Coordinates of C-alpha atoms (C1' of nucleotides) in Angstrom, one line a residue:
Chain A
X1 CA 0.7 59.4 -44.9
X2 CA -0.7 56.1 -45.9
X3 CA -4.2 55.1 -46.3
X4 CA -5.6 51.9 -47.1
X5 CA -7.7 51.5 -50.5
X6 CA -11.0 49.3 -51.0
X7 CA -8.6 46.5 -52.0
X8 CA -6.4 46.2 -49.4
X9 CA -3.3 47.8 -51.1
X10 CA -1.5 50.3 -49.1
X11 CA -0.9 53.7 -50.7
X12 CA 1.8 56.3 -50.2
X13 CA 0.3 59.8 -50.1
X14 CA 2.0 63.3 -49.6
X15 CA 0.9 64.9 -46.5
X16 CA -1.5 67.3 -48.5
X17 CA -2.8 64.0 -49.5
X18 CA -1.6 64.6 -53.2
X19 CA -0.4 61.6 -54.8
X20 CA 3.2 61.4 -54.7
X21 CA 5.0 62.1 -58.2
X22 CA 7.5 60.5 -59.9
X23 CA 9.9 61.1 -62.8
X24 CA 11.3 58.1 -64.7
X25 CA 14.6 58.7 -66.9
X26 CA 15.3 56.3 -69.2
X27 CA 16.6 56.5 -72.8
X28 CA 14.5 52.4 -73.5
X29 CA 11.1 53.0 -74.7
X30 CA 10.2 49.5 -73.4
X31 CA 11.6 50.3 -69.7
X32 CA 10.4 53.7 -69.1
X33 CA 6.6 52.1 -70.6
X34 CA 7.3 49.4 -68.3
X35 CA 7.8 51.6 -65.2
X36 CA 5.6 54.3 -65.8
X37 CA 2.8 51.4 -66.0
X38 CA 4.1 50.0 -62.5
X39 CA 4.7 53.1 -60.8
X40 CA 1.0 54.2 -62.0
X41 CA -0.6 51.2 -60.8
X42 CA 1.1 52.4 -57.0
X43 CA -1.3 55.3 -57.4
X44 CA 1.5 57.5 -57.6
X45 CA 1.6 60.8 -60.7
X46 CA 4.5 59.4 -63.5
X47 CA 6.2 61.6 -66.1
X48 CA 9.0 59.8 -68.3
X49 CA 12.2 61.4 -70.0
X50 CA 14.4 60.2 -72.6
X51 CA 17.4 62.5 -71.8
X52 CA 19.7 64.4 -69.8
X53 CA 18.1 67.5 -71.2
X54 CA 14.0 66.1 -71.1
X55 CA 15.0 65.0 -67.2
X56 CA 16.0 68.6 -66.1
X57 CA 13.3 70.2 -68.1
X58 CA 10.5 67.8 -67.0
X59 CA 12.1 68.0 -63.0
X60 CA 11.8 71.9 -63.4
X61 CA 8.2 72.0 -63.7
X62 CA 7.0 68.6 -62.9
X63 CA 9.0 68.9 -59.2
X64 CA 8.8 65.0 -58.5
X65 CA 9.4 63.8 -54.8
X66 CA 11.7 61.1 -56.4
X67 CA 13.4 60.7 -59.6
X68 CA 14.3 56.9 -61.2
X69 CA 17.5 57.9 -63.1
X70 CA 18.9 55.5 -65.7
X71 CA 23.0 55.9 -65.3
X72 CA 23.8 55.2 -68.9
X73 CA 21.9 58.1 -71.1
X74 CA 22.9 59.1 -74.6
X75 CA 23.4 63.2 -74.6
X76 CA 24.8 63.6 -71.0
X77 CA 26.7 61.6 -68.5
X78 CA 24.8 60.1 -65.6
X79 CA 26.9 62.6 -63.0
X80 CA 26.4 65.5 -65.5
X81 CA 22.4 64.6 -65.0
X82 CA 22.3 64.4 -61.5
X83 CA 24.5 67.4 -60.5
X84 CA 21.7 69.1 -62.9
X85 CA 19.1 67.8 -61.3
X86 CA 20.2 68.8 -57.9
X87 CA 20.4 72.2 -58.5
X88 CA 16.7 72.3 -59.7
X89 CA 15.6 70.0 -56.9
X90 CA 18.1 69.5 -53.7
X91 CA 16.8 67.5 -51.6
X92 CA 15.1 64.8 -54.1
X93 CA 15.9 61.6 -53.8
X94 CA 17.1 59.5 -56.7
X95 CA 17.0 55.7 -58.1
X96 CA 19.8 54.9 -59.8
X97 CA 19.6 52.3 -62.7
X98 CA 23.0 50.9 -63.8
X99 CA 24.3 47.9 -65.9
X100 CA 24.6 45.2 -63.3
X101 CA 29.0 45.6 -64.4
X102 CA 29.0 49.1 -63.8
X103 CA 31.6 50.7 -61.4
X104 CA 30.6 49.6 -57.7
X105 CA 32.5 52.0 -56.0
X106 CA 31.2 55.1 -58.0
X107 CA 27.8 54.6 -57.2
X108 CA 28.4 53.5 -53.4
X109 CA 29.8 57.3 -53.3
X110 CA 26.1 58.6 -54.7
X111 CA 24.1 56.6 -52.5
X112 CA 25.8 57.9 -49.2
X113 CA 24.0 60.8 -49.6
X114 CA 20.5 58.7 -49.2
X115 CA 20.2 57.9 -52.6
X116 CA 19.7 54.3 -54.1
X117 CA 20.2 52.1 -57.0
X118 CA 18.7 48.9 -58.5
X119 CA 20.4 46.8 -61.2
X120 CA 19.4 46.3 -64.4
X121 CA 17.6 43.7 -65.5
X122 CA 15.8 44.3 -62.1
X123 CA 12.4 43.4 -61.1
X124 CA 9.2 45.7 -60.4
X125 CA 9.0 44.8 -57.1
X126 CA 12.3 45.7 -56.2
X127 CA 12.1 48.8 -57.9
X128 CA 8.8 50.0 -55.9
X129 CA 9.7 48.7 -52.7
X130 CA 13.3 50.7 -52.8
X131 CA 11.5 53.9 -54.3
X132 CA 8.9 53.3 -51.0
X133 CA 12.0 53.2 -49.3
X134 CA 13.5 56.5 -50.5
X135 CA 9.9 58.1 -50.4
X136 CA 9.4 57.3 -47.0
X137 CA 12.5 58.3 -45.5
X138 CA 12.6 61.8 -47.6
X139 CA 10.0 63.1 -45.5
X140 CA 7.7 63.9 -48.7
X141 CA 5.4 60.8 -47.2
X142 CA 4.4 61.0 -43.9
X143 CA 7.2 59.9 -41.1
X144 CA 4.9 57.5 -38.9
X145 CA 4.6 55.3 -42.2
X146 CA 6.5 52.3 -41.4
X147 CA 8.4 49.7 -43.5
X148 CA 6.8 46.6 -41.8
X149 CA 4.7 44.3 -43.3
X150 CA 2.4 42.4 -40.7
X151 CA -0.1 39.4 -41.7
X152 CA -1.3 37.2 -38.6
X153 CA 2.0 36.5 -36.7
X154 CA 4.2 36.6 -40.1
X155 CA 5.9 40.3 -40.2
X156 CA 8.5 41.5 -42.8
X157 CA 10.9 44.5 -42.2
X158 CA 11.6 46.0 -45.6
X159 CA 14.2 47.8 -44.5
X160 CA 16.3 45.5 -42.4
X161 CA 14.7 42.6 -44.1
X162 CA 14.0 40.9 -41.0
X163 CA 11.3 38.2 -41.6
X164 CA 9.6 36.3 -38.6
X165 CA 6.8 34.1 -37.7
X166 CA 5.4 34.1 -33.8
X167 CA 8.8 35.4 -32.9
X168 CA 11.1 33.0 -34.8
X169 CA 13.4 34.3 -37.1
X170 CA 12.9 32.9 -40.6
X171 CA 16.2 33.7 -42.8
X172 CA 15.2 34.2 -46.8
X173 CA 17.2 34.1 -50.0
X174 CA 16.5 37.3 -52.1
X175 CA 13.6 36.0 -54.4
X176 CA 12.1 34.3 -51.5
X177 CA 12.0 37.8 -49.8
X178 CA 11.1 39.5 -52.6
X179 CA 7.7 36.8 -53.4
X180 CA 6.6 37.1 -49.7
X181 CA 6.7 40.7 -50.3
X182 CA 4.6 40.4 -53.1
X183 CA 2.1 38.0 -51.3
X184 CA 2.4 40.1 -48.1
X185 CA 1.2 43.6 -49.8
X186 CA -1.5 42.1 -51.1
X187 CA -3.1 39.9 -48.6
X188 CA -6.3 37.5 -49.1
X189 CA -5.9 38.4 -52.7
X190 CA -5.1 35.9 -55.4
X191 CA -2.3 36.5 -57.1
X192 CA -1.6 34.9 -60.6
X193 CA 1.6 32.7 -61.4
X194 CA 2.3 35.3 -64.4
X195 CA 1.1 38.3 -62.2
X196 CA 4.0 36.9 -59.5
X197 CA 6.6 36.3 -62.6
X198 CA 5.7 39.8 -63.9
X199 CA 6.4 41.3 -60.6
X200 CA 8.5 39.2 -58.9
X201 CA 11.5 38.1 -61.4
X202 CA 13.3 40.7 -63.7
X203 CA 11.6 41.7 -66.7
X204 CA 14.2 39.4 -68.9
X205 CA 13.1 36.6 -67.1
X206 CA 12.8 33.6 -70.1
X207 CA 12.5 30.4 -67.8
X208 CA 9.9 27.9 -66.8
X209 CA 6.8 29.3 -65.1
X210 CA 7.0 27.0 -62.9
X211 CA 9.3 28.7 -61.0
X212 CA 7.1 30.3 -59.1
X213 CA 5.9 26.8 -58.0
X214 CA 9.1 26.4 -56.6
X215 CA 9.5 29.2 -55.1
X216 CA 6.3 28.9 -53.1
X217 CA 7.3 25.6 -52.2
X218 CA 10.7 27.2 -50.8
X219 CA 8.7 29.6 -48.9
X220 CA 6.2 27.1 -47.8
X221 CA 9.0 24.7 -46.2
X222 CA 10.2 27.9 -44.2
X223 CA 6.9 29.6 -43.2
X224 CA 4.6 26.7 -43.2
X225 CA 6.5 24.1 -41.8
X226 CA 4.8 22.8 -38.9
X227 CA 2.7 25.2 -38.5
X228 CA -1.2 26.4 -39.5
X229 CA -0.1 27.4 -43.3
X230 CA -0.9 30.8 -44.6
X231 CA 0.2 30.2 -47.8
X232 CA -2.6 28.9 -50.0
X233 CA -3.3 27.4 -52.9
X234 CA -6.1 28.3 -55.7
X235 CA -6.2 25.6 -58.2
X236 CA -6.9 27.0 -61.7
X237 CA -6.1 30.8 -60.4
X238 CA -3.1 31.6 -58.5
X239 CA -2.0 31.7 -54.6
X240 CA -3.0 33.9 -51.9
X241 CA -1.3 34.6 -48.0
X242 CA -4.0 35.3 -45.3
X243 CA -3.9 34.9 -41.1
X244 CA -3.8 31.1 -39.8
X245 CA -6.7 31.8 -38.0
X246 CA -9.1 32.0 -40.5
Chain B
X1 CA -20.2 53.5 -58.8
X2 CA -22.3 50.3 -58.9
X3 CA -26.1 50.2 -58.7
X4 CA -28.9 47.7 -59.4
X5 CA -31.7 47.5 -62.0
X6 CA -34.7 46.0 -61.9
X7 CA -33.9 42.9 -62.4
X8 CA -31.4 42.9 -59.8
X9 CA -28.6 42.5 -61.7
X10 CA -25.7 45.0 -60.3
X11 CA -24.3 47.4 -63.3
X12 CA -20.9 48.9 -62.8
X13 CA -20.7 52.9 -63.8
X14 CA -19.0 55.9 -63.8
X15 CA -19.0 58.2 -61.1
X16 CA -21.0 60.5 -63.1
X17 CA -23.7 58.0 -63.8
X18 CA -22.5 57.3 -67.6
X19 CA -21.9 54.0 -68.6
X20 CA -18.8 52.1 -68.4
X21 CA -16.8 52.1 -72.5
X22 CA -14.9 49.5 -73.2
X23 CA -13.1 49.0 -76.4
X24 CA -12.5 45.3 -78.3
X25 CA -9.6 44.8 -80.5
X26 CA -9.7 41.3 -82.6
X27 CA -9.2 40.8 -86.3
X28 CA -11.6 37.6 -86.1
X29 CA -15.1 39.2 -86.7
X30 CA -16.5 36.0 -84.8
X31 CA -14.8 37.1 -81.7
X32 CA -15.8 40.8 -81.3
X33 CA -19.1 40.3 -82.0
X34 CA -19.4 37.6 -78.9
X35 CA -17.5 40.0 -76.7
X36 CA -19.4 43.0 -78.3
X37 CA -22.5 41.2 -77.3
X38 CA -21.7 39.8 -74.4
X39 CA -20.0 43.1 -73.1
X40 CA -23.2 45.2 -74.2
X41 CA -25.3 42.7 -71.7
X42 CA -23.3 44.5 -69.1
X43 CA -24.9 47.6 -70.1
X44 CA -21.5 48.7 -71.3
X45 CA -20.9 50.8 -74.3
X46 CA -18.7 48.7 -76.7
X47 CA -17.0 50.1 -79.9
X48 CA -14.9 47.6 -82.0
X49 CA -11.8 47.5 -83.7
X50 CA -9.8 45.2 -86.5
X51 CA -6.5 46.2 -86.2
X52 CA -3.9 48.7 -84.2
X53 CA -4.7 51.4 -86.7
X54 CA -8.5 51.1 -86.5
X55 CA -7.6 50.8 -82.2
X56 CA -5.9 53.7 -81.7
X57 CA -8.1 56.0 -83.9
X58 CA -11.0 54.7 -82.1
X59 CA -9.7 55.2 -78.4
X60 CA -8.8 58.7 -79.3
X61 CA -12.2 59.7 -80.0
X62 CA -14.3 57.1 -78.0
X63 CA -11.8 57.4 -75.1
X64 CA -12.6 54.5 -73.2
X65 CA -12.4 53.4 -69.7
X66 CA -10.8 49.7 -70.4
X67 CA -9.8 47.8 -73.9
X68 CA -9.6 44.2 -74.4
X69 CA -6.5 43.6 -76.7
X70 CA -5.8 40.7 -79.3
X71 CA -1.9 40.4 -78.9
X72 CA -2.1 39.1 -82.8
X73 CA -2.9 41.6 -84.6
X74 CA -2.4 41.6 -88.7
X75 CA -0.9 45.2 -88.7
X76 CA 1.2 45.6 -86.0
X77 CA 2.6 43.9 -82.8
X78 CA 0.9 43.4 -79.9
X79 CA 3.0 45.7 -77.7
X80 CA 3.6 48.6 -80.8
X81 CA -0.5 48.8 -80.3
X82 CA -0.3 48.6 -76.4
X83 CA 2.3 51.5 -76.5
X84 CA 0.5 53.8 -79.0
X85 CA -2.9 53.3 -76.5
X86 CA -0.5 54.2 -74.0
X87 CA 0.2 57.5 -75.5
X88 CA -3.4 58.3 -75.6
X89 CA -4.8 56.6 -72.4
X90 CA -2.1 56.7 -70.2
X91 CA -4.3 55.2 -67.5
X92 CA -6.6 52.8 -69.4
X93 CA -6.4 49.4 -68.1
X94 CA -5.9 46.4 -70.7
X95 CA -7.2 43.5 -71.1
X96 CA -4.9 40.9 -73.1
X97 CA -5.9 38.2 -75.3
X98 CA -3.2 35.7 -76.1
X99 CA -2.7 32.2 -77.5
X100 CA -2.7 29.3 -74.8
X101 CA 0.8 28.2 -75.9
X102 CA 2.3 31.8 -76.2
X103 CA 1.9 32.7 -72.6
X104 CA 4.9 30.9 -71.9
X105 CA 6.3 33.0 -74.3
X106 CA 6.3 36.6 -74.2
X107 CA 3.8 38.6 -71.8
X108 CA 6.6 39.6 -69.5
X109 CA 5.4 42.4 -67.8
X110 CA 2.0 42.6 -69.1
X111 CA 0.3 42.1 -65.8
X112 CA 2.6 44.5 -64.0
X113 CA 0.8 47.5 -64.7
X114 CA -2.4 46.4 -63.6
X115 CA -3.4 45.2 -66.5
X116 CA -4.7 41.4 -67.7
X117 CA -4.7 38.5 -69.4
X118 CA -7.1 35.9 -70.4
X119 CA -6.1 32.9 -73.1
X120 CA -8.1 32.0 -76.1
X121 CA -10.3 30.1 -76.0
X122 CA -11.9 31.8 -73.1
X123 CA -15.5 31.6 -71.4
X124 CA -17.4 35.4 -71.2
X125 CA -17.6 34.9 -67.6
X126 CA -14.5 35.3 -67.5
X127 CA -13.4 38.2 -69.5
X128 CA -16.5 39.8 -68.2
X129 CA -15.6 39.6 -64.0
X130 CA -11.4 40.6 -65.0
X131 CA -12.4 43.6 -66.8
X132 CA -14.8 44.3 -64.1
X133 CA -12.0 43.8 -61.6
X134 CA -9.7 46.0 -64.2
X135 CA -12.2 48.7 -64.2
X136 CA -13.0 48.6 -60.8
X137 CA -9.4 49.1 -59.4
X138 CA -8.6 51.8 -62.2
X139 CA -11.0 53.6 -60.2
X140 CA -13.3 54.6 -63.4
X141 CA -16.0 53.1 -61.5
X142 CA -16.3 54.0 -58.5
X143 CA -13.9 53.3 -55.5
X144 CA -16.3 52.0 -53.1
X145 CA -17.0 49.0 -55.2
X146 CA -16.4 46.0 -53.8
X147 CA -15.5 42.6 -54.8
X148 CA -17.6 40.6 -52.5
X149 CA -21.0 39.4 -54.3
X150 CA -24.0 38.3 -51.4
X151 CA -27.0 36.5 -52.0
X152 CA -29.0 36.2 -48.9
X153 CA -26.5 34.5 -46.3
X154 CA -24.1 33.0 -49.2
X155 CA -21.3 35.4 -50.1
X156 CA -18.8 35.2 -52.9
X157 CA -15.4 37.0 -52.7
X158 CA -13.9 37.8 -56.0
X159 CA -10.7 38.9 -55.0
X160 CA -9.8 36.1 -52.8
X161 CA -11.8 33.9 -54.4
X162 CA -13.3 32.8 -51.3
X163 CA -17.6 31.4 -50.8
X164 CA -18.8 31.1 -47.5
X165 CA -22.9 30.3 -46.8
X166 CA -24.2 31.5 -43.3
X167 CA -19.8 31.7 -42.2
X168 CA -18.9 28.2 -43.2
X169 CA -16.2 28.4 -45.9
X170 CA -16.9 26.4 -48.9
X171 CA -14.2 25.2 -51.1
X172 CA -15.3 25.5 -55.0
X173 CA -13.3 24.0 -57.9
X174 CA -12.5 27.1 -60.5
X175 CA -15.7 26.1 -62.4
X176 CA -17.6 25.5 -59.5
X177 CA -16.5 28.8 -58.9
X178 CA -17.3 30.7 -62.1
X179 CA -21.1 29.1 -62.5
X180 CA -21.5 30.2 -58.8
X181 CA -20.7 33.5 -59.3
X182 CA -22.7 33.9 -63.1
X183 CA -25.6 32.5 -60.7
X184 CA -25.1 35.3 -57.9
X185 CA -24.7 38.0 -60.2
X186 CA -28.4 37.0 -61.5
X187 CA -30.4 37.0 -58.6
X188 CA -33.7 35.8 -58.6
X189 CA -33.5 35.2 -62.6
X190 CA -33.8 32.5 -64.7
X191 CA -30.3 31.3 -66.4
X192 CA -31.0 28.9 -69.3
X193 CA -28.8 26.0 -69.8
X194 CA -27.9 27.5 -72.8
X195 CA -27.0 30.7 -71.4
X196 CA -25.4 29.2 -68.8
X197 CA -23.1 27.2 -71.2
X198 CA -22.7 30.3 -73.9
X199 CA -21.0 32.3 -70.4
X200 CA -19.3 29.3 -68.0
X201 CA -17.4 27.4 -70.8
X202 CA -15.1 28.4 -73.1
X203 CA -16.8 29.5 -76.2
X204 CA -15.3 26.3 -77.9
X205 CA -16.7 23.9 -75.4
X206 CA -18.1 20.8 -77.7
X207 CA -19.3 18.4 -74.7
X208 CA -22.6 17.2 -73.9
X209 CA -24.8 20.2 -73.0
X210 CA -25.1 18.1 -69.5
X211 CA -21.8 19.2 -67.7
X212 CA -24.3 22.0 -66.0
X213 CA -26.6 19.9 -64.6
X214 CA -23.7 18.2 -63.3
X215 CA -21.8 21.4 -62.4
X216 CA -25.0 22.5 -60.6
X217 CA -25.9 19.3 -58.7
X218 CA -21.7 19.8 -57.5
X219 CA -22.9 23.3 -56.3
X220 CA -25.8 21.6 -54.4
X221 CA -24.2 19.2 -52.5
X222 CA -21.6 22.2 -51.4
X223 CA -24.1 25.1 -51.0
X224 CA -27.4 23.5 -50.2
X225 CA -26.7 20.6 -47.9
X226 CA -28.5 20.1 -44.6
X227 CA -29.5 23.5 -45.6
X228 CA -32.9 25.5 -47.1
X229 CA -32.0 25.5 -50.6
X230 CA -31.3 28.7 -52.7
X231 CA -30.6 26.8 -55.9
X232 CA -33.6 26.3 -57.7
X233 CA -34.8 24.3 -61.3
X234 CA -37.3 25.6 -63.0
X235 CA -37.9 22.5 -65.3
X236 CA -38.0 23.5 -68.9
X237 CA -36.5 27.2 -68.7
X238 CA -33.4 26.9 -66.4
X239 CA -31.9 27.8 -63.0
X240 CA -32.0 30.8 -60.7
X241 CA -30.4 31.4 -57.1
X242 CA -32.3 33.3 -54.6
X243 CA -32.0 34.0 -50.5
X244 CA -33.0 31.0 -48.7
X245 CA -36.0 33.0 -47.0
X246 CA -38.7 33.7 -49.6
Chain C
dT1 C1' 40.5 29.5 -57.7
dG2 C1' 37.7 27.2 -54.5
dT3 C1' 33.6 26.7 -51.5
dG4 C1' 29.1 27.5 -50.1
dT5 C1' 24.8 29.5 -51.6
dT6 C1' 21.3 30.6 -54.6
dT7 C1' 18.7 30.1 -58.8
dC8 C1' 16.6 27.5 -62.0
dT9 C1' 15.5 23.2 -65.2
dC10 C1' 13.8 18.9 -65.6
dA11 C1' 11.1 15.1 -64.7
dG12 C1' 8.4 11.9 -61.8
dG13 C1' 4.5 11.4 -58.9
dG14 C1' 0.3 12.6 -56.7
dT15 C1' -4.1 14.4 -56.7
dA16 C1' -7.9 17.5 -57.9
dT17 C1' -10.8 18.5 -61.6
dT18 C1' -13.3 17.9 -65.6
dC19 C1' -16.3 15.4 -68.2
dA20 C1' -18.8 11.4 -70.5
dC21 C1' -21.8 7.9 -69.7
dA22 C1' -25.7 5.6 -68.0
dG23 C1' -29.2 4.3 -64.8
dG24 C1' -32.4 6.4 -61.7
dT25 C1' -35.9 9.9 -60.3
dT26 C1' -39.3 13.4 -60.9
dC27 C1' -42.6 15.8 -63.3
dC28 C1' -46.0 16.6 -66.8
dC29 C1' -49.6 15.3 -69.7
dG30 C1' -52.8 12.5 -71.8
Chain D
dC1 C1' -51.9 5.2 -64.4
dG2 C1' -48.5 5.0 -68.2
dG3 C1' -45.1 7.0 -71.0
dG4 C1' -41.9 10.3 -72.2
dA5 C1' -39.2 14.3 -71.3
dA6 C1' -36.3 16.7 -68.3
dC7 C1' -33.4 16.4 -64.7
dC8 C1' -30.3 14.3 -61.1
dT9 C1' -26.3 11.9 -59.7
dG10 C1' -22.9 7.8 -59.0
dT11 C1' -19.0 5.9 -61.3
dG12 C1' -14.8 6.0 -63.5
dA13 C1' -11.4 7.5 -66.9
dA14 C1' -8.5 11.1 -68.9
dT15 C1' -6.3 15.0 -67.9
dA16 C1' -4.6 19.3 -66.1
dC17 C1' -2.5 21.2 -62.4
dC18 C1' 0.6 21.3 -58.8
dC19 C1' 4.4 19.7 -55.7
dT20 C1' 9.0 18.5 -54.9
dG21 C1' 13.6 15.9 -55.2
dA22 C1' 17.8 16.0 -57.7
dG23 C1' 21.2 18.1 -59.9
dA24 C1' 23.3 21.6 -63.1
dA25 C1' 24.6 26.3 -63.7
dA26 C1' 25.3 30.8 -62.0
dC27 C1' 26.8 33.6 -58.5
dA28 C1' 29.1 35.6 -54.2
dC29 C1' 32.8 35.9 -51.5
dA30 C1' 37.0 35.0 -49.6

DNA sequence: TGTGTTTCTCAGGGTATTCACAGGTTCCCG
DNA sequence: CGGGAACCTGTGAATACCCTGAGAAACACA
């Protein structure tokens, strides 16, 4: 089930219309703070572990509908964790967080079975949109909820990440996709530059600010171009997508 | 839960009727008293800390429903206070205070959660409307509480940062924009030009106490034109804005 | 290894915004 | 009426903020 909030932001709900829950494995202090944070802000129920051990304790009792699982973990390896985990919980899906070096192969094996994984450093928005992802298509969301974002005649397919405006196919790079997202979920709402850097680029991220400038000019040229623009400018506060025709 | 006193100026609350708590954490005496004051206007209850110590002592009794954070701290880093808070309040929202030029530096992911930022030196306006927007998505207050401030036929939308008087969109510079919305969240009342520079500018503003006459003769010419007026001088105490019809 | 793509830095240019200044207007009071 | 105080607003300069081109560096993929 989704339902819409006050705000605008779309939330993912159980069908009891619990919030969803969540369990974050990471041995990093600083990542599993920064997740839990994000993953609260969702609306969704967090609890955090720091080993193999804490992960298939907490899953026992906590039963999450999706687990974020950091591959590298200091008591257990990252197989030993999840075949653990699967016996308490078998039909959970799982987030895999891996070193962005780390054997390909082993964890394209893992995700056949509907899993994921994100990289790390990886970026917040990534990491919600592919735990969505997993959420939705485990069946603990509803089934009708869908993975396209529509404002005006712009749409984004999350899944396929198809991106069009009035029909024409728009091709993006990855970060381009990834800041439309952003804009997209939270339409006629001013967004920050440091709010889009925050949530939008990986949490390493040490560069210019003024990236995001250029980014918005990128997505501008491809979205805009010739057309009624939807993506706006706030002087002095941020940028904001809304309808043309407005 | 919002409601309106008296003097018509909207209070945010708990869903229980209690007041909002917020909690201020600077070292500089100078600046927790303004935002003590300023925050108390609100009809908030404010306690007040010096350092991380003091902070997390104080939110585990006062348990509030929002803190304002000094990211320079004498004790302790920024983010070692942050993640002790955390341990208490998993869900309190934050509102940062940083240094203009260390933005640049190090607030990854501060925003992610949620949470805030304003830099020093900042004006109480706008600390005052991000913790209400904090406190108002955490859903302490209320969920039905909007963002969207109306005066007669004049709106103000502080999400998307959009005015509009009887449909017409307006454009407003950001100050245009901030002593606009002081204005409409004072109905009817009389705003010095004192108060009205002690809450619009930065509280180390040192210009000619004439920018707001300026500032409201810009508002004018946007709001008022070709239209009944709803901004109004009363010569010798101030300015107040009221619905065109009365 | 080579080629095309993507990401990002840097810097120049453009423009909106802020603000000081000063002359004009209105209002109040004697 | 006359004078002064308070307020209004046109002008212009300094600046902050934003946009975008060019090219370097990192990356993806064969």
């Amino acid at each position: 089930m989704t339902t819409t909030s006050p705000q605008g932001r779309t939330e993912l709900l159980r069908p009891d219309g619990s919030p969803v829950r969540v369990l974050v494995v990471d041995d990093e202090l600083s990542i599993t703070e920064l997740l839990s944070m994000a993953l609260r802000y969702e609306g969704w129920q967090i609890r955090s572990a720091a080993d193999g051990t804490g992960a298939v304790q907490t899953a026992r009792e906590f039963r999450p509908d999706a687990v974020v699982l950091d591959m590298m973990l200091p008591d257990m390896d990252g197989l030993a964790v999840l075949g653990r985990l699967r016996r308490e919980l078998p039909d959970v899906p799982v987030l895999f967080l891996t070193a962005k070096d780390a054997v390909e192969d082993r964890i394209a094996g893992l995700t056949a079975g509907g899993d994921d994984y994100v990289t790390k450093p990886f970026s917040l928005e990534e990491v919600v949109a592919r735990l969505r992802g997993l959420i939705r298509r485990s069946g603990a969301a509803d089934r009708r909820s869908d993975s396209v974002l529509v404002v005006g005649d712009l749409t984004l397919d999350e899944d396929s990440h198809e991106v069009s405006r009035a029909g024409d196919g728009i091709h993006l790079t990855a970060t381009e996709f990834e800041l439309l997202r952003f804009l997209m979920r939270n339409p006629r709402r001013v967004l920050s530059k440091a709010q889009i850097l925050d949530r939008v680029w990986s949490y390493d991220f040490g560069g210019q600010a003024n990236v995001v400038e250029l980014y918005i000019s990128y997505l501008r040229r491809k979205i805009d171009a010739g057309r009624e623009p939807m993506i706006h400018t706030r002087r002095g506060a941020g940028y904001l997508i809304k309808p043309a025709t407005s």
